[in-house]
Amino acid sequence: HKTPNTIIEWDLSITSKKVVDPNERLSGEVTFVNREKRFGFIRYGDSGTTDMFFHFNELPYGAEVDRGDEVTFSIATDRRKGKDAATNIQISDSRSDEDLVEMRVFSMNLPFAALLSNGYKTLETRNGTMFTPYPEGTKMLLHVGQRMYPDGDRHIEVMKSGGLNDDEIMNLKSLPPGFSKGMAVAIVELGKTFETTLEQRSEPDFQRAVAAFGSDSGMRATEIRRVEYLKRGVKVSGRGGVFKAKVDKNVIPDGWLDTPQKVYSVTV
């Protein structure tokens, strides 16, 4: 007969289980994350406390966590499974507004996000007007989406037309260690945005600058005047279009924030 609120261990010893107070708030540190299966573990309490399981559904909407992030949470017991899990998780952020900078952000999927970040892709084309409201010199962060863009590897044909070999192409398509999907990885300065014809987009130099054939490119082209990787990748919840995010000033490469960011009256 099992006594309530006890656990029978593998060696048949009995451990008393603390009764869960669902209103108690606890603090801890994320020690493990499995993004594919959307769960992780939180270390909390003293050295004898077992790390607490959590599911991504318990994170704030759109939030992402990584190892080392500090969080607060409550504990709830799954009545069906009889197991405890973290719930109502909030991500702690001890940084003050003085440590942060608000930047505009746009998202691209691989491999094109890497091609742009690595300096190969110097034109970004869209059929929409996403970049049209922003003047030359506008600085934005580049976020890497969670998908791979399905172009059937046609970008490889374009890149090989410029004489690049397979190893060079693979390097240009790859992000550096520590940078991955779901992160803001680079800062870019936009040049002018202009409309193009299919004939213009089909010129070999234009195609290589976009890393796409003319028929696959959007009608509006935006110059990428310069680009540089952030000092480290920053977790950002991606959205469509141009959106805003606050990031630590220390991740911005030197010199990029010397000119204050202008505030534009644009609805995004």
PDB file of C-alpha atoms in Angstrom:
ATOM      1  CA  HIS A   1       0.000   0.000   0.000  1.00  0.00           C
ATOM      2  CA  LYS A   2       1.458   3.363  -1.060  1.00  0.00           C
ATOM      3  CA  THR A   3       1.249   6.297   1.336  1.00  0.00           C
ATOM      4  CA  PRO A   4      -0.106   9.496  -0.226  1.00  0.00           C
ATOM      5  CA  ASN A   5       2.491  12.090  -1.277  1.00  0.00           C
ATOM      6  CA  THR A   6       5.336   9.562  -1.300  1.00  0.00           C
ATOM      7  CA  ILE A   7       7.520   8.200  -4.085  1.00  0.00           C
ATOM      8  CA  ILE A   8       8.913   4.647  -4.114  1.00  0.00           C
ATOM      9  CA  GLU A   9      12.438   4.888  -5.519  1.00  0.00           C
ATOM     10  CA  TRP A  10      14.242   2.234  -7.608  1.00  0.00           C
ATOM     11  CA  ASP A  11      15.879   0.768  -4.479  1.00  0.00           C
ATOM     12  CA  LEU A  12      12.458   0.555  -2.747  1.00  0.00           C
ATOM     13  CA  SER A  13      13.303   3.454  -0.444  1.00  0.00           C
ATOM     14  CA  ILE A  14      10.509   5.947   0.128  1.00  0.00           C
ATOM     15  CA  THR A  15      10.819   9.664  -0.542  1.00  0.00           C
ATOM     16  CA  SER A  16       8.255  12.080   0.786  1.00  0.00           C
ATOM     17  CA  LYS A  17       6.820  14.346  -1.879  1.00  0.00           C
ATOM     18  CA  LYS A  18       6.154  17.960  -1.026  1.00  0.00           C
ATOM     19  CA  VAL A  19       2.559  19.001  -1.505  1.00  0.00           C
ATOM     20  CA  VAL A  20       2.389  21.458  -4.395  1.00  0.00           C
ATOM     21  CA  ASP A  21       1.082  24.952  -3.742  1.00  0.00           C
ATOM     22  CA  PRO A  22      -0.105  26.200  -7.175  1.00  0.00           C
ATOM     23  CA  ASN A  23       0.023  29.819  -5.935  1.00  0.00           C
ATOM     24  CA  GLU A  24       3.687  29.712  -4.908  1.00  0.00           C
ATOM     25  CA  ARG A  25       6.108  31.460  -7.287  1.00  0.00           C
ATOM     26  CA  LEU A  26       9.561  29.965  -7.678  1.00  0.00           C
ATOM     27  CA  SER A  27      12.738  31.154  -9.366  1.00  0.00           C
ATOM     28  CA  GLY A  28      15.089  29.017 -11.404  1.00  0.00           C
ATOM     29  CA  GLU A  29      17.409  28.685 -14.377  1.00  0.00           C
ATOM     30  CA  VAL A  30      16.704  26.851 -17.627  1.00  0.00           C
ATOM     31  CA  THR A  31      19.176  23.956 -17.885  1.00  0.00           C
ATOM     32  CA  PHE A  32      17.924  22.072 -20.933  1.00  0.00           C
ATOM     33  CA  VAL A  33      15.815  22.899 -24.024  1.00  0.00           C
ATOM     34  CA  ASN A  34      14.537  20.595 -26.767  1.00  0.00           C
ATOM     35  CA  ARG A  35      13.078  22.913 -29.420  1.00  0.00           C
ATOM     36  CA  GLU A  36      11.979  20.106 -31.699  1.00  0.00           C
ATOM     37  CA  LYS A  37       9.825  18.466 -29.028  1.00  0.00           C
ATOM     38  CA  ARG A  38       9.083  21.796 -27.296  1.00  0.00           C
ATOM     39  CA  PHE A  39      10.057  21.004 -23.719  1.00  0.00           C
ATOM     40  CA  GLY A  40      12.846  21.672 -21.246  1.00  0.00           C
ATOM     41  CA  PHE A  41      13.932  21.604 -17.615  1.00  0.00           C
ATOM     42  CA  ILE A  42      14.427  24.265 -14.933  1.00  0.00           C
ATOM     43  CA  ARG A  43      16.895  24.022 -12.037  1.00  0.00           C
ATOM     44  CA  TYR A  44      15.529  25.555  -8.849  1.00  0.00           C
ATOM     45  CA  GLY A  45      15.683  25.211  -5.072  1.00  0.00           C
ATOM     46  CA  ASP A  46      18.619  23.579  -3.331  1.00  0.00           C
ATOM     47  CA  SER A  47      21.053  21.009  -4.672  1.00  0.00           C
ATOM     48  CA  GLY A  48      18.723  18.167  -3.746  1.00  0.00           C
ATOM     49  CA  THR A  49      15.809  19.429  -5.827  1.00  0.00           C
ATOM     50  CA  THR A  50      15.068  17.619  -9.077  1.00  0.00           C
ATOM     51  CA  ASP A  51      15.007  19.864 -12.172  1.00  0.00           C
ATOM     52  CA  MET A  52      11.412  20.768 -13.087  1.00  0.00           C
ATOM     53  CA  PHE A  53       9.965  19.796 -16.462  1.00  0.00           C
ATOM     54  CA  PHE A  54       8.217  22.444 -18.582  1.00  0.00           C
ATOM     55  CA  HIS A  55       6.453  22.546 -21.941  1.00  0.00           C
ATOM     56  CA  PHE A  56       6.709  25.476 -24.352  1.00  0.00           C
ATOM     57  CA  ASN A  57       2.930  25.976 -24.039  1.00  0.00           C
ATOM     58  CA  GLU A  58       3.610  27.429 -20.585  1.00  0.00           C
ATOM     59  CA  LEU A  59       5.872  30.202 -21.944  1.00  0.00           C
ATOM     60  CA  PRO A  60       4.502  33.680 -22.678  1.00  0.00           C
ATOM     61  CA  TYR A  61       3.038  33.946 -26.186  1.00  0.00           C
ATOM     62  CA  GLY A  62       5.806  34.239 -28.775  1.00  0.00           C
ATOM     63  CA  ALA A  63       8.610  33.934 -26.202  1.00  0.00           C
ATOM     64  CA  GLU A  64      11.624  31.678 -26.528  1.00  0.00           C
ATOM     65  CA  VAL A  65      14.052  30.477 -23.872  1.00  0.00           C
ATOM     66  CA  ASP A  66      17.537  29.034 -23.903  1.00  0.00           C
ATOM     67  CA  ARG A  67      19.914  27.450 -21.424  1.00  0.00           C
ATOM     68  CA  GLY A  68      20.937  29.908 -18.738  1.00  0.00           C
ATOM     69  CA  ASP A  69      17.785  32.028 -18.911  1.00  0.00           C
ATOM     70  CA  GLU A  70      16.352  32.938 -15.518  1.00  0.00           C
ATOM     71  CA  VAL A  71      12.629  32.356 -15.059  1.00  0.00           C
ATOM     72  CA  THR A  72       9.896  32.453 -12.445  1.00  0.00           C
ATOM     73  CA  PHE A  73       7.136  29.853 -12.411  1.00  0.00           C
ATOM     74  CA  SER A  74       4.528  27.944 -10.462  1.00  0.00           C
ATOM     75  CA  ILE A  75       4.172  24.179 -10.212  1.00  0.00           C
ATOM     76  CA  ALA A  76       1.079  22.229 -11.194  1.00  0.00           C
ATOM     77  CA  THR A  77       0.427  18.503 -10.904  1.00  0.00           C
ATOM     78  CA  ASP A  78      -0.939  16.572 -13.852  1.00  0.00           C
ATOM     79  CA  ARG A  79      -3.747  14.631 -12.174  1.00  0.00           C
ATOM     80  CA  ARG A  80      -3.776  11.966 -14.880  1.00  0.00           C
ATOM     81  CA  LYS A  81      -0.029  11.299 -14.899  1.00  0.00           C
ATOM     82  CA  GLY A  82       0.649  12.294 -11.313  1.00  0.00           C
ATOM     83  CA  LYS A  83       3.699  14.329 -12.379  1.00  0.00           C
ATOM     84  CA  ASP A  84       4.630  17.908 -11.585  1.00  0.00           C
ATOM     85  CA  ALA A  85       5.492  20.497 -14.253  1.00  0.00           C
ATOM     86  CA  ALA A  86       6.281  24.193 -14.356  1.00  0.00           C
ATOM     87  CA  THR A  87       3.380  26.418 -15.337  1.00  0.00           C
ATOM     88  CA  ASN A  88       2.751  30.131 -15.900  1.00  0.00           C
ATOM     89  CA  ILE A  89       6.422  30.719 -16.719  1.00  0.00           C
ATOM     90  CA  GLN A  90       7.749  34.270 -16.880  1.00  0.00           C
ATOM     91  CA  ILE A  91      11.194  35.100 -18.241  1.00  0.00           C
ATOM     92  CA  SER A  92      13.219  37.315 -15.910  1.00  0.00           C
ATOM     93  CA  ASP A  93      15.079  40.264 -17.398  1.00  0.00           C
ATOM     94  CA  SER A  94      17.284  42.273 -15.074  1.00  0.00           C
ATOM     95  CA  ARG A  95      18.405  44.659 -17.799  1.00  0.00           C
ATOM     96  CA  SER A  96      17.316  48.277 -17.601  1.00  0.00           C
ATOM     97  CA  ASP A  97      16.075  50.284 -20.575  1.00  0.00           C
ATOM     98  CA  GLU A  98      19.464  52.000 -20.637  1.00  0.00           C
ATOM     99  CA  ASP A  99      21.017  48.662 -21.622  1.00  0.00           C
ATOM    100  CA  LEU A 100      18.603  48.101 -24.500  1.00  0.00           C
ATOM    101  CA  VAL A 101      18.062  49.552 -27.950  1.00  0.00           C
ATOM    102  CA  GLU A 102      14.852  49.241 -29.930  1.00  0.00           C
ATOM    103  CA  MET A 103      15.502  48.184 -33.496  1.00  0.00           C
ATOM    104  CA  ARG A 104      13.369  47.424 -36.496  1.00  0.00           C
ATOM    105  CA  VAL A 105      13.634  43.791 -37.550  1.00  0.00           C
ATOM    106  CA  PHE A 106      12.765  41.787 -40.648  1.00  0.00           C
ATOM    107  CA  SER A 107      12.820  38.027 -41.055  1.00  0.00           C
ATOM    108  CA  MET A 108      14.235  35.797 -43.806  1.00  0.00           C
ATOM    109  CA  ASN A 109      14.538  32.041 -44.053  1.00  0.00           C
ATOM    110  CA  LEU A 110      17.670  30.076 -44.819  1.00  0.00           C
ATOM    111  CA  PRO A 111      19.617  29.852 -47.038  1.00  0.00           C
ATOM    112  CA  PHE A 112      18.965  33.466 -48.067  1.00  0.00           C
ATOM    113  CA  ALA A 113      19.356  34.856 -44.539  1.00  0.00           C
ATOM    114  CA  ALA A 114      22.878  33.402 -44.420  1.00  0.00           C
ATOM    115  CA  LEU A 115      23.693  34.568 -47.955  1.00  0.00           C
ATOM    116  CA  LEU A 116      22.764  38.109 -46.950  1.00  0.00           C
ATOM    117  CA  SER A 117      24.571  37.950 -43.584  1.00  0.00           C
ATOM    118  CA  ASN A 118      27.723  36.633 -45.240  1.00  0.00           C
ATOM    119  CA  GLY A 119      27.780  39.492 -47.734  1.00  0.00           C
ATOM    120  CA  TYR A 120      26.979  37.548 -50.893  1.00  0.00           C
ATOM    121  CA  LYS A 121      23.381  38.684 -51.300  1.00  0.00           C
ATOM    122  CA  THR A 122      23.406  42.462 -51.823  1.00  0.00           C
ATOM    123  CA  LEU A 123      19.849  42.886 -53.108  1.00  0.00           C
ATOM    124  CA  GLU A 124      16.634  41.776 -51.424  1.00  0.00           C
ATOM    125  CA  THR A 125      13.571  41.655 -53.657  1.00  0.00           C
ATOM    126  CA  ARG A 126       9.922  41.608 -52.642  1.00  0.00           C
ATOM    127  CA  ASN A 127       6.649  42.035 -54.495  1.00  0.00           C
ATOM    128  CA  GLY A 128       5.221  43.910 -51.546  1.00  0.00           C
ATOM    129  CA  THR A 129       6.150  47.345 -50.223  1.00  0.00           C
ATOM    130  CA  MET A 130       7.805  46.215 -46.974  1.00  0.00           C
ATOM    131  CA  PHE A 131      10.939  48.354 -47.362  1.00  0.00           C
ATOM    132  CA  THR A 132       9.405  51.197 -49.401  1.00  0.00           C
ATOM    133  CA  PRO A 133       8.636  53.489 -46.404  1.00  0.00           C
ATOM    134  CA  TYR A 134      12.212  53.420 -45.103  1.00  0.00           C
ATOM    135  CA  PRO A 135      14.812  55.879 -46.411  1.00  0.00           C
ATOM    136  CA  GLU A 136      18.354  54.999 -47.390  1.00  0.00           C
ATOM    137  CA  GLY A 137      20.569  54.522 -44.363  1.00  0.00           C
ATOM    138  CA  THR A 138      17.902  52.851 -42.233  1.00  0.00           C
ATOM    139  CA  LYS A 139      19.417  50.154 -40.006  1.00  0.00           C
ATOM    140  CA  MET A 140      17.532  46.956 -39.232  1.00  0.00           C
ATOM    141  CA  LEU A 141      18.246  43.615 -37.634  1.00  0.00           C
ATOM    142  CA  LEU A 142      18.006  40.456 -39.719  1.00  0.00           C
ATOM    143  CA  HIS A 143      16.078  37.613 -38.079  1.00  0.00           C
ATOM    144  CA  VAL A 144      16.387  34.011 -39.289  1.00  0.00           C
ATOM    145  CA  GLY A 145      13.047  32.249 -39.692  1.00  0.00           C
ATOM    146  CA  GLN A 146      12.342  28.674 -38.677  1.00  0.00           C
ATOM    147  CA  ARG A 147      11.885  27.285 -42.220  1.00  0.00           C
ATOM    148  CA  MET A 148      14.105  26.626 -45.204  1.00  0.00           C
ATOM    149  CA  TYR A 149      12.987  28.577 -48.257  1.00  0.00           C
ATOM    150  CA  PRO A 150      11.851  25.992 -50.861  1.00  0.00           C
ATOM    151  CA  ASP A 151      13.458  27.230 -54.075  1.00  0.00           C
ATOM    152  CA  GLY A 152      14.556  23.775 -55.249  1.00  0.00           C
ATOM    153  CA  ASP A 153      18.232  24.779 -54.875  1.00  0.00           C
ATOM    154  CA  ARG A 154      17.924  27.161 -57.807  1.00  0.00           C
ATOM    155  CA  HIS A 155      20.101  29.629 -55.892  1.00  0.00           C
ATOM    156  CA  ILE A 156      22.982  27.163 -56.285  1.00  0.00           C
ATOM    157  CA  GLU A 157      22.684  27.371 -60.075  1.00  0.00           C
ATOM    158  CA  VAL A 158      22.818  31.161 -59.874  1.00  0.00           C
ATOM    159  CA  MET A 159      25.847  31.124 -57.569  1.00  0.00           C
ATOM    160  CA  LYS A 160      27.711  28.612 -59.724  1.00  0.00           C
ATOM    161  CA  SER A 161      27.145  30.877 -62.730  1.00  0.00           C
ATOM    162  CA  GLY A 162      29.508  33.305 -61.008  1.00  0.00           C
ATOM    163  CA  GLY A 163      32.248  30.684 -60.718  1.00  0.00           C
ATOM    164  CA  LEU A 164      31.744  29.576 -57.104  1.00  0.00           C
ATOM    165  CA  ASN A 165      32.419  25.940 -56.222  1.00  0.00           C
ATOM    166  CA  ASP A 166      30.397  23.702 -53.890  1.00  0.00           C
ATOM    167  CA  ASP A 167      32.543  24.375 -50.800  1.00  0.00           C
ATOM    168  CA  GLU A 168      32.401  28.149 -51.282  1.00  0.00           C
ATOM    169  CA  ILE A 169      28.625  28.008 -51.734  1.00  0.00           C
ATOM    170  CA  MET A 170      28.169  25.872 -48.626  1.00  0.00           C
ATOM    171  CA  ASN A 171      30.202  28.335 -46.542  1.00  0.00           C
ATOM    172  CA  LEU A 172      28.127  31.258 -47.795  1.00  0.00           C
ATOM    173  CA  LYS A 173      24.892  29.367 -46.996  1.00  0.00           C
ATOM    174  CA  SER A 174      25.966  28.602 -43.424  1.00  0.00           C
ATOM    175  CA  LEU A 175      25.647  30.642 -40.235  1.00  0.00           C
ATOM    176  CA  PRO A 176      28.605  30.807 -37.818  1.00  0.00           C
ATOM    177  CA  PRO A 177      28.583  28.710 -34.624  1.00  0.00           C
ATOM    178  CA  GLY A 178      26.245  30.225 -32.028  1.00  0.00           C
ATOM    179  CA  PHE A 179      23.886  31.646 -34.644  1.00  0.00           C
ATOM    180  CA  SER A 180      20.747  29.732 -35.620  1.00  0.00           C
ATOM    181  CA  LYS A 181      17.105  29.819 -36.621  1.00  0.00           C
ATOM    182  CA  GLY A 182      14.898  31.936 -34.377  1.00  0.00           C
ATOM    183  CA  MET A 183      17.643  34.497 -33.756  1.00  0.00           C
ATOM    184  CA  ALA A 184      18.456  37.992 -34.882  1.00  0.00           C
ATOM    185  CA  VAL A 185      21.908  37.386 -36.349  1.00  0.00           C
ATOM    186  CA  ALA A 186      23.037  40.507 -38.189  1.00  0.00           C
ATOM    187  CA  ILE A 187      22.501  44.231 -38.579  1.00  0.00           C
ATOM    188  CA  VAL A 188      22.016  45.687 -42.045  1.00  0.00           C
ATOM    189  CA  GLU A 189      21.935  49.157 -43.530  1.00  0.00           C
ATOM    190  CA  LEU A 190      19.431  49.581 -46.317  1.00  0.00           C
ATOM    191  CA  GLY A 191      20.134  51.425 -49.527  1.00  0.00           C
ATOM    192  CA  LYS A 192      17.536  52.593 -51.996  1.00  0.00           C
ATOM    193  CA  THR A 193      14.419  50.637 -52.911  1.00  0.00           C
ATOM    194  CA  PHE A 194      13.423  50.675 -56.564  1.00  0.00           C
ATOM    195  CA  GLU A 195      11.089  48.904 -58.968  1.00  0.00           C
ATOM    196  CA  THR A 196      12.461  46.590 -61.638  1.00  0.00           C
ATOM    197  CA  THR A 197      11.357  44.883 -64.820  1.00  0.00           C
ATOM    198  CA  LEU A 198      11.691  41.175 -65.516  1.00  0.00           C
ATOM    199  CA  GLU A 199      14.304  42.027 -68.104  1.00  0.00           C
ATOM    200  CA  GLN A 200      16.395  43.859 -65.493  1.00  0.00           C
ATOM    201  CA  ARG A 201      15.950  41.049 -62.958  1.00  0.00           C
ATOM    202  CA  SER A 202      17.119  38.512 -65.537  1.00  0.00           C
ATOM    203  CA  GLU A 203      20.513  40.143 -66.029  1.00  0.00           C
ATOM    204  CA  PRO A 204      23.262  37.799 -64.716  1.00  0.00           C
ATOM    205  CA  ASP A 205      24.781  40.338 -62.304  1.00  0.00           C
ATOM    206  CA  PHE A 206      21.350  41.189 -60.882  1.00  0.00           C
ATOM    207  CA  GLN A 207      20.522  37.499 -60.425  1.00  0.00           C
ATOM    208  CA  ARG A 208      23.770  36.865 -58.556  1.00  0.00           C
ATOM    209  CA  ALA A 209      23.172  39.898 -56.315  1.00  0.00           C
ATOM    210  CA  VAL A 210      19.740  38.491 -55.400  1.00  0.00           C
ATOM    211  CA  ALA A 211      20.847  34.832 -55.450  1.00  0.00           C
ATOM    212  CA  ALA A 212      17.780  33.993 -57.528  1.00  0.00           C
ATOM    213  CA  PHE A 213      16.689  33.862 -61.129  1.00  0.00           C
ATOM    214  CA  GLY A 214      14.812  36.871 -62.442  1.00  0.00           C
ATOM    215  CA  SER A 215      11.540  34.966 -62.710  1.00  0.00           C
ATOM    216  CA  ASP A 216      11.816  33.999 -59.021  1.00  0.00           C
ATOM    217  CA  SER A 217      12.550  37.529 -57.768  1.00  0.00           C
ATOM    218  CA  GLY A 218      10.170  40.211 -56.554  1.00  0.00           C
ATOM    219  CA  MET A 219       9.565  43.362 -58.549  1.00  0.00           C
ATOM    220  CA  ARG A 220      10.861  45.745 -55.842  1.00  0.00           C
ATOM    221  CA  ALA A 221      14.559  45.552 -55.038  1.00  0.00           C
ATOM    222  CA  THR A 222      16.218  46.967 -51.928  1.00  0.00           C
ATOM    223  CA  GLU A 223      19.962  47.498 -51.793  1.00  0.00           C
ATOM    224  CA  ILE A 224      21.844  46.076 -48.812  1.00  0.00           C
ATOM    225  CA  ARG A 225      24.391  48.827 -48.334  1.00  0.00           C
ATOM    226  CA  ARG A 226      26.339  46.993 -45.626  1.00  0.00           C
ATOM    227  CA  VAL A 227      25.879  44.102 -43.199  1.00  0.00           C
ATOM    228  CA  GLU A 228      27.689  42.751 -40.144  1.00  0.00           C
ATOM    229  CA  TYR A 229      27.050  39.891 -37.750  1.00  0.00           C
ATOM    230  CA  LEU A 230      25.918  40.752 -34.234  1.00  0.00           C
ATOM    231  CA  LYS A 231      28.424  40.008 -31.482  1.00  0.00           C
ATOM    232  CA  ARG A 232      26.137  37.113 -30.555  1.00  0.00           C
ATOM    233  CA  GLY A 233      22.800  35.825 -31.770  1.00  0.00           C
ATOM    234  CA  VAL A 234      19.715  37.129 -29.983  1.00  0.00           C
ATOM    235  CA  LYS A 235      16.518  35.138 -29.540  1.00  0.00           C
ATOM    236  CA  VAL A 236      13.663  37.068 -31.149  1.00  0.00           C
ATOM    237  CA  SER A 237      10.143  35.914 -31.878  1.00  0.00           C
ATOM    238  CA  GLY A 238       9.772  36.395 -35.640  1.00  0.00           C
ATOM    239  CA  ARG A 239       6.801  38.034 -37.336  1.00  0.00           C
ATOM    240  CA  GLY A 240       5.842  39.057 -40.814  1.00  0.00           C
ATOM    241  CA  GLY A 241       6.861  42.371 -42.313  1.00  0.00           C
ATOM    242  CA  VAL A 242       8.986  44.834 -40.357  1.00  0.00           C
ATOM    243  CA  PHE A 243       8.544  44.672 -36.604  1.00  0.00           C
ATOM    244  CA  LYS A 244      10.294  46.055 -33.530  1.00  0.00           C
ATOM    245  CA  ALA A 245      12.365  44.341 -30.856  1.00  0.00           C
ATOM    246  CA  LYS A 246      14.495  45.515 -27.948  1.00  0.00           C
ATOM    247  CA  VAL A 247      17.949  43.961 -27.789  1.00  0.00           C
ATOM    248  CA  ASP A 248      20.997  44.409 -25.595  1.00  0.00           C
ATOM    249  CA  LYS A 249      23.158  47.254 -26.896  1.00  0.00           C
ATOM    250  CA  ASN A 250      26.241  45.129 -26.285  1.00  0.00           C
ATOM    251  CA  VAL A 251      25.350  42.739 -29.126  1.00  0.00           C
ATOM    252  CA  ILE A 252      25.454  45.509 -31.757  1.00  0.00           C
ATOM    253  CA  PRO A 253      28.820  45.704 -33.577  1.00  0.00           C
ATOM    254  CA  ASP A 254      30.969  48.732 -32.831  1.00  0.00           C
ATOM    255  CA  GLY A 255      30.109  51.878 -34.758  1.00  0.00           C
ATOM    256  CA  TRP A 256      26.583  50.945 -35.813  1.00  0.00           C
ATOM    257  CA  LEU A 257      24.855  52.927 -33.068  1.00  0.00           C
ATOM    258  CA  ASP A 258      27.026  56.034 -33.339  1.00  0.00           C
ATOM    259  CA  THR A 259      24.263  57.685 -35.371  1.00  0.00           C
ATOM    260  CA  PRO A 260      20.997  57.727 -33.383  1.00  0.00           C
ATOM    261  CA  GLN A 261      18.153  55.724 -34.871  1.00  0.00           C
ATOM    262  CA  LYS A 262      15.447  57.898 -36.356  1.00  0.00           C
ATOM    263  CA  VAL A 263      11.837  57.263 -35.452  1.00  0.00           C
ATOM    264  CA  TYR A 264       9.647  57.014 -38.525  1.00  0.00           C
ATOM    265  CA  SER A 265       5.897  57.466 -38.508  1.00  0.00           C
ATOM    266  CA  VAL A 266       5.268  54.156 -40.228  1.00  0.00           C
ATOM    267  CA  THR A 267       2.615  51.646 -39.281  1.00  0.00           C
ATOM    268  CA  VAL A 268       4.059  48.105 -39.265  1.00  0.00           C
TER     269      VAL A 268
END
